[in-house]
mmCIF file of C-alpha atoms and ligand atoms in Angstrom:
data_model
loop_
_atom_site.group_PDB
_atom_site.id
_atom_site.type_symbol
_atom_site.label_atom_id
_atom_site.label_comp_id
_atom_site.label_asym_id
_atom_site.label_seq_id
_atom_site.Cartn_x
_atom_site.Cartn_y
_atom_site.Cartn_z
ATOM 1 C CA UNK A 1 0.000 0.000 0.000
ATOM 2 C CA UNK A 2 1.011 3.773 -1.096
ATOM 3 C CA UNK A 3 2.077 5.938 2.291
ATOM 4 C CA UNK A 4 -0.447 8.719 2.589
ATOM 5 C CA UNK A 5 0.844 11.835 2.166
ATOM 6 C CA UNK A 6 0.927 14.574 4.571
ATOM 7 C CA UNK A 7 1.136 18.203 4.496
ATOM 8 C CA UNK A 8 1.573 20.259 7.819
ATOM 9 C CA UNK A 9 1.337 23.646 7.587
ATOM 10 C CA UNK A 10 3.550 25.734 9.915
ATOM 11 C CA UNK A 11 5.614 22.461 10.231
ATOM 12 C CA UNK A 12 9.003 24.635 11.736
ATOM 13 C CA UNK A 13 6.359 25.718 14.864
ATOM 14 C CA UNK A 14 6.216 24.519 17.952
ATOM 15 C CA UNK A 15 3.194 21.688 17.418
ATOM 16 C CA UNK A 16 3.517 21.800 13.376
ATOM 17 C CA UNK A 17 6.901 20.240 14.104
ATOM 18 C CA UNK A 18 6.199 17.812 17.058
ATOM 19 C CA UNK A 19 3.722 16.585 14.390
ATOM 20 C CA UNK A 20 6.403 16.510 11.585
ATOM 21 C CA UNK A 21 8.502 14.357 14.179
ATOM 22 C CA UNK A 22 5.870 11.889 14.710
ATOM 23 C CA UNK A 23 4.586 11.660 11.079
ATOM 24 C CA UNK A 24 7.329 11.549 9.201
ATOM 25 C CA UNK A 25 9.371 7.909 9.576
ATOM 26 C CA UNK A 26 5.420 6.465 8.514
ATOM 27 C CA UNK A 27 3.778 8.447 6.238
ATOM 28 C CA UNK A 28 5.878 10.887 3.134
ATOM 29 C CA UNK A 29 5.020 14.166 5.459
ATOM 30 C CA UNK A 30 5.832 17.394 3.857
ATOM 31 C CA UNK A 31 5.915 20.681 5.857
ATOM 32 C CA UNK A 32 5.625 24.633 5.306
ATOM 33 C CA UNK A 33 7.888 27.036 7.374
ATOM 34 C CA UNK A 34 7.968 30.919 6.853
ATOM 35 C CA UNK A 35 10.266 32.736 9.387
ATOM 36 C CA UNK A 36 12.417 29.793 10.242
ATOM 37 C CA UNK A 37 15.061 29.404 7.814
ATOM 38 C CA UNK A 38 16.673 26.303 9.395
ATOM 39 C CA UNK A 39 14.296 24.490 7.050
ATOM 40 C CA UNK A 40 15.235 26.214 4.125
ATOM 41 C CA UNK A 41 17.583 22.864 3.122
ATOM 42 C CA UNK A 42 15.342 20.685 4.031
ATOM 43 C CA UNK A 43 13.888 18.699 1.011
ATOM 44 C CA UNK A 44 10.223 17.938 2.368
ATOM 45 C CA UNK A 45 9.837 22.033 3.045
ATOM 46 C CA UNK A 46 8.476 24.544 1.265
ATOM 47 C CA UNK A 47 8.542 28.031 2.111
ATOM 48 C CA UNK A 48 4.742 30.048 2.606
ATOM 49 C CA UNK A 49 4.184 33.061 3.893
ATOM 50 C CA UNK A 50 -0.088 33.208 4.596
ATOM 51 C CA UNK A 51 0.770 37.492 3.993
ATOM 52 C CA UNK A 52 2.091 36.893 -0.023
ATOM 53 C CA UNK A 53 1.666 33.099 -1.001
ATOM 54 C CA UNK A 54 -1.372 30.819 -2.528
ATOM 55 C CA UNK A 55 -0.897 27.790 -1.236
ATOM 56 C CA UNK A 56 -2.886 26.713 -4.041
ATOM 57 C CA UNK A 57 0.947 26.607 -5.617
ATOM 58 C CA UNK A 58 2.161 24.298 -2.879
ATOM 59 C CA UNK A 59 -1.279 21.839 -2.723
ATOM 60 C CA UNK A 60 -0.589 21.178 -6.304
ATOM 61 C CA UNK A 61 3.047 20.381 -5.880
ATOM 62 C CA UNK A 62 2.323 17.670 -3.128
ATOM 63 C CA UNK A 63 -1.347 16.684 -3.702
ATOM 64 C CA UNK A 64 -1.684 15.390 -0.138
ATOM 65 C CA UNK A 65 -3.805 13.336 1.675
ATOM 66 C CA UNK A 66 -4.008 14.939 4.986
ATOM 67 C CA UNK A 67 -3.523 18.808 5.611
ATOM 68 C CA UNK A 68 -2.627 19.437 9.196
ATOM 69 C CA UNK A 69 -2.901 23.357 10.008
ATOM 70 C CA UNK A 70 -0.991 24.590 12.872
ATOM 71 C CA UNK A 71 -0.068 27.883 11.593
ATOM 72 C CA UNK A 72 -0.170 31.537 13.221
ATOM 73 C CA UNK A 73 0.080 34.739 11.765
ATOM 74 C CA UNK A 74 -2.504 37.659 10.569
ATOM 75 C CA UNK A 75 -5.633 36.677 11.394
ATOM 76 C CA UNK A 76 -7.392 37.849 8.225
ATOM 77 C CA UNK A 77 -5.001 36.368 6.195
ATOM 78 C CA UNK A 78 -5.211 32.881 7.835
ATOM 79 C CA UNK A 79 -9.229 33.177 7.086
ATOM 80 C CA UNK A 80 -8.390 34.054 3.729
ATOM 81 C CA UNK A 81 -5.679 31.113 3.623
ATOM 82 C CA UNK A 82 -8.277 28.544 5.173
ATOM 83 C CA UNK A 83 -11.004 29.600 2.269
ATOM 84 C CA UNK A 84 -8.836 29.020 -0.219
ATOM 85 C CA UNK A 85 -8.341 25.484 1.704
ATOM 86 C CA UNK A 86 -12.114 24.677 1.939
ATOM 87 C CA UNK A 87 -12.149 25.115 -2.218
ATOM 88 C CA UNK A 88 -9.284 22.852 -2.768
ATOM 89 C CA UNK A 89 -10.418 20.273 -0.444
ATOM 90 C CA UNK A 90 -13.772 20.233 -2.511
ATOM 91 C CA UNK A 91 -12.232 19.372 -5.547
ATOM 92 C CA UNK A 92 -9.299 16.824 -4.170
ATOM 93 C CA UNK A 93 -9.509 13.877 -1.982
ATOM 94 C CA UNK A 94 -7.358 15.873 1.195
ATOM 95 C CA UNK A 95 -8.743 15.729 4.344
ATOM 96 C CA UNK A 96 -7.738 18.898 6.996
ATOM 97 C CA UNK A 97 -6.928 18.295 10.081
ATOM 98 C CA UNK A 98 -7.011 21.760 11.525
ATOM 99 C CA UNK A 99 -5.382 22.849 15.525
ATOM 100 C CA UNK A 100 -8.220 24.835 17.109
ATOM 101 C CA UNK A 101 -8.302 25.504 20.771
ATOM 102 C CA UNK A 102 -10.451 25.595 23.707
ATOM 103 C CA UNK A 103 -11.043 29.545 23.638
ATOM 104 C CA UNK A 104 -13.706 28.652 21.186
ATOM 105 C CA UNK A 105 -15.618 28.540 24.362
ATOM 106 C CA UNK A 106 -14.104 31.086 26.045
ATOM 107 C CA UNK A 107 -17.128 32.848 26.708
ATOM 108 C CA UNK A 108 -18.996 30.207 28.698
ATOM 109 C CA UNK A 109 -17.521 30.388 32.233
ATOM 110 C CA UNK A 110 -19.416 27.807 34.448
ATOM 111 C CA UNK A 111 -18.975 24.428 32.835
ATOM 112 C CA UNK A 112 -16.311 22.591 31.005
ATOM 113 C CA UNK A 113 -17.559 22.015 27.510
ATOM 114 C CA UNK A 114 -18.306 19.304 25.025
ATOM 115 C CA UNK A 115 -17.509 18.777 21.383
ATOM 116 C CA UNK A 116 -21.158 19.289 20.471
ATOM 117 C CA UNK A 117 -21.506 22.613 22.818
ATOM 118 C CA UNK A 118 -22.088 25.909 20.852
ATOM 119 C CA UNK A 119 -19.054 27.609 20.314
ATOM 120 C CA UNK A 120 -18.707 31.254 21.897
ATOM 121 C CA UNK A 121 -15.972 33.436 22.446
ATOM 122 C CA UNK A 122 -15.393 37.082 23.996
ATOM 123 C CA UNK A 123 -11.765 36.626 22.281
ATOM 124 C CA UNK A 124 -10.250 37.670 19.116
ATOM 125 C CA UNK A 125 -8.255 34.477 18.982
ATOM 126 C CA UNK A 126 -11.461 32.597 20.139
ATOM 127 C CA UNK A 127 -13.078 33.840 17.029
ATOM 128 C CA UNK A 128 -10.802 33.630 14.858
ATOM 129 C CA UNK A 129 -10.766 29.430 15.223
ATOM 130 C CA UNK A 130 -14.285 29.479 15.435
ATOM 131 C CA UNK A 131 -14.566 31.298 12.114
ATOM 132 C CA UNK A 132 -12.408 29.252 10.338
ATOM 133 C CA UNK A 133 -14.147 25.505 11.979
ATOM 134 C CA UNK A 134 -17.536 26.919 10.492
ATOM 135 C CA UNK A 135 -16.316 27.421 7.937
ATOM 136 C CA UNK A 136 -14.628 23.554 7.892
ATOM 137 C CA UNK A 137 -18.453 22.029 9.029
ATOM 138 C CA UNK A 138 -20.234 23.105 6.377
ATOM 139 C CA UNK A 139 -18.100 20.897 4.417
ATOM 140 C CA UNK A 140 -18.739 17.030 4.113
ATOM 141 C CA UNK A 141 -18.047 15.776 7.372
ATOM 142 C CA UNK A 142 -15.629 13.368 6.151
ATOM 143 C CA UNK A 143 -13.598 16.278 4.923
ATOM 144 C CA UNK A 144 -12.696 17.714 8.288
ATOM 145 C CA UNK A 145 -11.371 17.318 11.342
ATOM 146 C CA UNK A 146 -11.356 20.126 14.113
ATOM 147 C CA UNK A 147 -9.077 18.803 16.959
ATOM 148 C CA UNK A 148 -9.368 21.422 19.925
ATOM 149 C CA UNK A 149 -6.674 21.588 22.043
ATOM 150 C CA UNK A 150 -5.488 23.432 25.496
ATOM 151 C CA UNK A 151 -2.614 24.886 26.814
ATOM 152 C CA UNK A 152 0.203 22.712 25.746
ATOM 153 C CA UNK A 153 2.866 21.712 27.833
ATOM 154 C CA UNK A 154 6.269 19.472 27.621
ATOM 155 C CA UNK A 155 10.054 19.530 28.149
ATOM 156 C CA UNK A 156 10.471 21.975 24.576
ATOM 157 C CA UNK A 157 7.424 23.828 25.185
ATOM 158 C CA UNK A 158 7.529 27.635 24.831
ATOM 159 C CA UNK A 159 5.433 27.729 27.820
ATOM 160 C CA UNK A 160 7.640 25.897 29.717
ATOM 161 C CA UNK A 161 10.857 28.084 28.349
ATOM 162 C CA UNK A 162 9.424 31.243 29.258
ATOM 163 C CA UNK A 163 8.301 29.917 33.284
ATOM 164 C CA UNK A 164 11.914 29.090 33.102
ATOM 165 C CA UNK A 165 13.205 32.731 32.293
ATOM 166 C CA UNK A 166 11.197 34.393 34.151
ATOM 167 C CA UNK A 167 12.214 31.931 37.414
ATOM 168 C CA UNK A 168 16.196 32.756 36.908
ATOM 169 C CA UNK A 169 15.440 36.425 36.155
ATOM 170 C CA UNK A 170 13.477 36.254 38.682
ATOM 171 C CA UNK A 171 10.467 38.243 37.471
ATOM 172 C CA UNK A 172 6.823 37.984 38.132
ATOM 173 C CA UNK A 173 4.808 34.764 36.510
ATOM 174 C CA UNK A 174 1.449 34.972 35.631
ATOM 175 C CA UNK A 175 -1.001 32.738 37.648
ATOM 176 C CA UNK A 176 -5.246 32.753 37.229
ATOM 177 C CA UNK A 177 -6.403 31.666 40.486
ATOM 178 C CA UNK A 178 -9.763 31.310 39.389
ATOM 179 C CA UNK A 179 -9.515 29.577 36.106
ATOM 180 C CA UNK A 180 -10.195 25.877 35.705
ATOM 181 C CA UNK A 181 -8.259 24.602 32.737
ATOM 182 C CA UNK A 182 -7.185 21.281 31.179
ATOM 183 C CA UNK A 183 -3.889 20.980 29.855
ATOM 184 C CA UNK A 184 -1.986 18.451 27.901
ATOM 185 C CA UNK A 185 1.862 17.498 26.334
ATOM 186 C CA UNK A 186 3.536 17.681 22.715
ATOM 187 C CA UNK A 187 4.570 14.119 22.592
ATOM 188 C CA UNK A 188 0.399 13.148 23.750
ATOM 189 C CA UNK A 189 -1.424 15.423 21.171
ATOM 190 C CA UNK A 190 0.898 14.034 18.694
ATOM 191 C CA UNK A 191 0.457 10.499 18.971
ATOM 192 C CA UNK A 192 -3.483 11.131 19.036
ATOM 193 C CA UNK A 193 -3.028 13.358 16.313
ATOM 194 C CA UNK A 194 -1.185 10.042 14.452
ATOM 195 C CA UNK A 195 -3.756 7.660 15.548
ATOM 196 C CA UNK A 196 -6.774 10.015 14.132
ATOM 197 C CA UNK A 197 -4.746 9.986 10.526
ATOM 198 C CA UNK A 198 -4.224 5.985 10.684
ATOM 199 C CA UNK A 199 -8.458 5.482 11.766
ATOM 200 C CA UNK A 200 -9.278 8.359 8.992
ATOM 201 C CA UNK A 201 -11.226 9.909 11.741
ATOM 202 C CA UNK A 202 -12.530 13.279 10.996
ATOM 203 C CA UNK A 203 -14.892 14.982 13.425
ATOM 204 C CA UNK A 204 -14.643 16.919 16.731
ATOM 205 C CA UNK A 205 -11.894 15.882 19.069
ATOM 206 C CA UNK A 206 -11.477 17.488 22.043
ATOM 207 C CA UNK A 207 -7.579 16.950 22.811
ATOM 208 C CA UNK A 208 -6.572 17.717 26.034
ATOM 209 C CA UNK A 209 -5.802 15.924 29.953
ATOM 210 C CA UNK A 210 -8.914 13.892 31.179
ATOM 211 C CA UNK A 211 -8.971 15.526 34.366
ATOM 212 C CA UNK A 212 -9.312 19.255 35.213
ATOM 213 C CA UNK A 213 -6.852 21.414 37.393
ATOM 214 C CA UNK A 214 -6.571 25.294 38.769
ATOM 215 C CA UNK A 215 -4.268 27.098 36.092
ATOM 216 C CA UNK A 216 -2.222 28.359 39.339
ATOM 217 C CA UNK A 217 -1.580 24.566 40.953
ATOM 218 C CA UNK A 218 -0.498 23.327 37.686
ATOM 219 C CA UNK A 219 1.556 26.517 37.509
ATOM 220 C CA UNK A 220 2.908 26.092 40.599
ATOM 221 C CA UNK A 221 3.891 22.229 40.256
ATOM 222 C CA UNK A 222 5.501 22.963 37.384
ATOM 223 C CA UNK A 223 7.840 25.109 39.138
ATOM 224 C CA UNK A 224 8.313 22.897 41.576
ATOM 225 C CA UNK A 225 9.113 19.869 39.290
ATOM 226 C CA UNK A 226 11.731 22.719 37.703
ATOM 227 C CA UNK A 227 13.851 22.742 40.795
ATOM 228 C CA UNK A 228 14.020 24.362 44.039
ATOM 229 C CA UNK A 229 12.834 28.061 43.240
ATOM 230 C CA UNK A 230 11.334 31.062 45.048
ATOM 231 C CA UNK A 231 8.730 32.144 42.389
ATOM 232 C CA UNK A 232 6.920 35.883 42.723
ATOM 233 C CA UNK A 233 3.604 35.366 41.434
ATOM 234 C CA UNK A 234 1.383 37.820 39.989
ATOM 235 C CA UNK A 235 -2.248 36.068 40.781
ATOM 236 C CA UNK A 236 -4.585 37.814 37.709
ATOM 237 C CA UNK A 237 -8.203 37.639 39.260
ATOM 238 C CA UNK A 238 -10.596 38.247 35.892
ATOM 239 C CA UNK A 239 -13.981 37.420 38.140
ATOM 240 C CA UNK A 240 -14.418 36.528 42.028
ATOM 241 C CA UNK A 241 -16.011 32.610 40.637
ATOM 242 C CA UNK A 242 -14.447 29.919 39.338
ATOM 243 C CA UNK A 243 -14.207 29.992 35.387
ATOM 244 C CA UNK A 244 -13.537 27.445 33.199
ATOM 245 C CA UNK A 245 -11.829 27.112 30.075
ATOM 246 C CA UNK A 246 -11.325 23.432 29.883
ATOM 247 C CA UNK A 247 -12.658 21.007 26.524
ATOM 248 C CA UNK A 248 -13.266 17.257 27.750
ATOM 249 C CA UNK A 249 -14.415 14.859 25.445
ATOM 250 C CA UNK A 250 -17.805 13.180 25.371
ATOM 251 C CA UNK A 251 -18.795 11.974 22.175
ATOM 252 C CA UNK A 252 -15.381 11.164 20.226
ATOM 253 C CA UNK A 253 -13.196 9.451 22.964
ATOM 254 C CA UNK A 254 -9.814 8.255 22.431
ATOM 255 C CA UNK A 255 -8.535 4.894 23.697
ATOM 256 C CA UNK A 256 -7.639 4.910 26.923
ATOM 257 C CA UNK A 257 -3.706 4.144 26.872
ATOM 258 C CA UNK A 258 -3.764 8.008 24.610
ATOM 259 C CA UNK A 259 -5.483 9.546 27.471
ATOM 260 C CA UNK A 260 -3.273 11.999 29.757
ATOM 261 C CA UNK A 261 -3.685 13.279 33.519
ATOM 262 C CA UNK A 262 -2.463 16.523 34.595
ATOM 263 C CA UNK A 263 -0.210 14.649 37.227
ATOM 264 C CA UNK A 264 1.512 12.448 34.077
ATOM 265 C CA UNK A 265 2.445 15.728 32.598
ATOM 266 C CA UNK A 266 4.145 17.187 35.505
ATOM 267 C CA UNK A 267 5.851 14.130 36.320
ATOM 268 C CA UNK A 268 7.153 13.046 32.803
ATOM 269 C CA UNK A 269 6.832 16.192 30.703
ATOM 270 C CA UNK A 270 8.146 18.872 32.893
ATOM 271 C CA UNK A 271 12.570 19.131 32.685
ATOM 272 C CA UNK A 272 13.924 19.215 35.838
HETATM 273 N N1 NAP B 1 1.143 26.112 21.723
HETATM 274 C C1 NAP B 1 -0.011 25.910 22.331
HETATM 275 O O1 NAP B 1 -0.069 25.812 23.591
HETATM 276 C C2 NAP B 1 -1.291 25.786 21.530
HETATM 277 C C3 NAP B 1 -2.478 25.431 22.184
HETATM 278 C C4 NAP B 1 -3.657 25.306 21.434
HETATM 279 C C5 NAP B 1 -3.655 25.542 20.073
HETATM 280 N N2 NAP B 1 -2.483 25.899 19.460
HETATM 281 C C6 NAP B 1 -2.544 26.187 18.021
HETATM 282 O O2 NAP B 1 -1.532 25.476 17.330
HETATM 283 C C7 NAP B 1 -1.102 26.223 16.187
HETATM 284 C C8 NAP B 1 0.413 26.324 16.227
HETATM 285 O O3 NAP B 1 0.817 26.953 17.438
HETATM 286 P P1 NAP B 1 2.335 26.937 17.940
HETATM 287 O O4 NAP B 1 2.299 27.162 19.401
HETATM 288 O O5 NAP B 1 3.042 25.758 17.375
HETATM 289 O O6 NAP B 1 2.883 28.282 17.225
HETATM 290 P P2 NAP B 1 4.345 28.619 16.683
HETATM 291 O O7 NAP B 1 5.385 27.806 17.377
HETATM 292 O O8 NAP B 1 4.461 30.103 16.731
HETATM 293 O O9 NAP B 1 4.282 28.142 15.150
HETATM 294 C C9 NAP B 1 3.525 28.870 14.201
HETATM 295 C C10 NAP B 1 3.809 28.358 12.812
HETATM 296 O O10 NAP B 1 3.190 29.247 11.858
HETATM 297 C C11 NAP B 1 4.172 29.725 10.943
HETATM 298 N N3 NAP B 1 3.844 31.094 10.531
HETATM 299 C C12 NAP B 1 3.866 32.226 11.274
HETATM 300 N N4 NAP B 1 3.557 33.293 10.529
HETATM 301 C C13 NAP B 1 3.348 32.835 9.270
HETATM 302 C C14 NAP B 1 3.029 33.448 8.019
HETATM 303 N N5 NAP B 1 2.864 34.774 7.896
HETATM 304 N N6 NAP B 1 2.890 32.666 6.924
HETATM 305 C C15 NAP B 1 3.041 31.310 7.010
HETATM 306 N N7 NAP B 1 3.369 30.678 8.154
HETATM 307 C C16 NAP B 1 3.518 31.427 9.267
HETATM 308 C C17 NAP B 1 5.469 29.660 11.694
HETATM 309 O O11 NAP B 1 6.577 29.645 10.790
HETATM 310 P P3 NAP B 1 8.077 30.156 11.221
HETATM 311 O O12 NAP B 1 8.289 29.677 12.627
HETATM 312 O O13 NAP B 1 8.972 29.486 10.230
HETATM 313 O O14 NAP B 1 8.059 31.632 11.108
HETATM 314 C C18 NAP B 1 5.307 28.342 12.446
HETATM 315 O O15 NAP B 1 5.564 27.261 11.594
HETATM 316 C C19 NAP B 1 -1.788 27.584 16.268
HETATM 317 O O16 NAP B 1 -2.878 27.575 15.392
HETATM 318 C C20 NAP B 1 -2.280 27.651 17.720
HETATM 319 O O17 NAP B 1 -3.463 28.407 17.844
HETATM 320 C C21 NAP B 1 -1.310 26.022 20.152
#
């Protein structure tokens, strides 16, 4: 049998290359960088820019299988840049698999949410992914897959880098009290991602930790897992309640052994 072939877009990014990682030894994975000219040698890249290039030019060069978006950038150009996707995936036989996040619910406070819940955001991130996953449902449904995903954490993780600065400049870190949140790890999300491609799932998946914890514990036990610091925190209190910005599954449930806990990523994902 053929390898599928893959195309990630924003494949020199943070999760666009964790997924490049994972892909490519099994399927003929091809990736898209823009700033990052490390890749510029590299073969299976191409260079796009969302601001100047069709990627029209770069769909026809690979004819893919799967699409994987992970890509920043201008948000009107990435709407434009995810049109221009819908068209081609109506006249090819790509899938896309595109990286949303859990602020498409950032406007509902009380609850967790569900991959059927209506979307709603106060953000201009949050609508930003929920423009472009309309615009991804009122295709086919086996055309699409929306994989929502949380704060992502992991040895390489920016997020993890930047806790790190800040603890040996010893400035202030961020902490939200109040906010609920699930979380989950690079090397995870990518080997769910992976299993998704090999079932030729499409859908809503809702990729993140099982379990639920306060954004300032987690914060918190990652610093602790770091090493033996003195952190200043800088508690942000956006209502006097607990809010939560957390998407579990329901209805599209991975196996179990892909499942994460919060606890599993602090104790195997966190450097020390
Ligand atoms: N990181 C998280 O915790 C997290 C959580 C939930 C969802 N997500 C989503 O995952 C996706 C990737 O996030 P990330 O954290 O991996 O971001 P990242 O490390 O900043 O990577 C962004 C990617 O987009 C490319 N890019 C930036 N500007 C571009 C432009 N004008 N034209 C074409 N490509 C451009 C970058 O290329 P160069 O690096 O080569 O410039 C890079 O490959 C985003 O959609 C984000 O919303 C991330």
């Amino acid at each position: 049998m053929e390898k599928k072939k893959i195309l990630i877009l924003g494949a020199s990014g943070f999760v666009g290359n964790a997924i490049y990682k994972e892909l490519c030894s099994y399927f003929d994975t091809y990736g898209t960088y823009f700033s990052n000219r490390s890749f510029s040698t590299n073969k299976q890249f191409f260079r796009y820019d969302l601001e100047e290039d069709d990627i029209f030019q770069i769909l026809e060069k690979v004819h893919p299988d799967v699409i994987i978006s992970a890509l920043r950038g201008n948000f009107p150009t990435q709407i434009q840049a995810h049109q221009h996707l819908m068209e081609y995936l109506m006249k090819s036989k790509a899938k896309l698999y595109f990286i949303s996040s859990a602020n498409v619910f950032d406007a509902y406070s009380k609850y967790p949410s569900y991959e059927y819940d209506k979307t709603l955001s106060e953000s201009v991130f949050g609508r930003l992914k929920i423009k472009i996953e309309n615009m991804m449902m009122r295709l086919p449904k086996e055309k699409t897959a929306i994989l929502r995903v949380p704060m992502v954490f992991g040895n390489k993780s920016p997020r993890v880098r930047e806790i790190k600065a800040l603890l040996d400049s010893n400035e202030p870190i961020e902490v939200f009290p109040n906010l609920i949140i699930n979380v989950t790890n690079d090397d995870r999300l990518t080997q769910q991602i992976h299993y998704l491609i090999n079932r030729n799932k499409t859908g809503i998946f809702h990729l993140g930790s099982s379990d639920l914890i306060q954004h300032e514990e987690f914060i918190k036990d990652v610093i602790q897992r770091m090493g033996n610091y003195h952190p200043i925190l800088k508690r942000v209190y956006t209502t006097n309640e607990d809010r939560y910005l957390a998407a579990l599954p329901k209805d599209n449930k991975l196996p179990k052994n892909l499942l994460i806990t919060c606890q599993e990523i602090i104790d195997h994902h966190i450097p020390v």
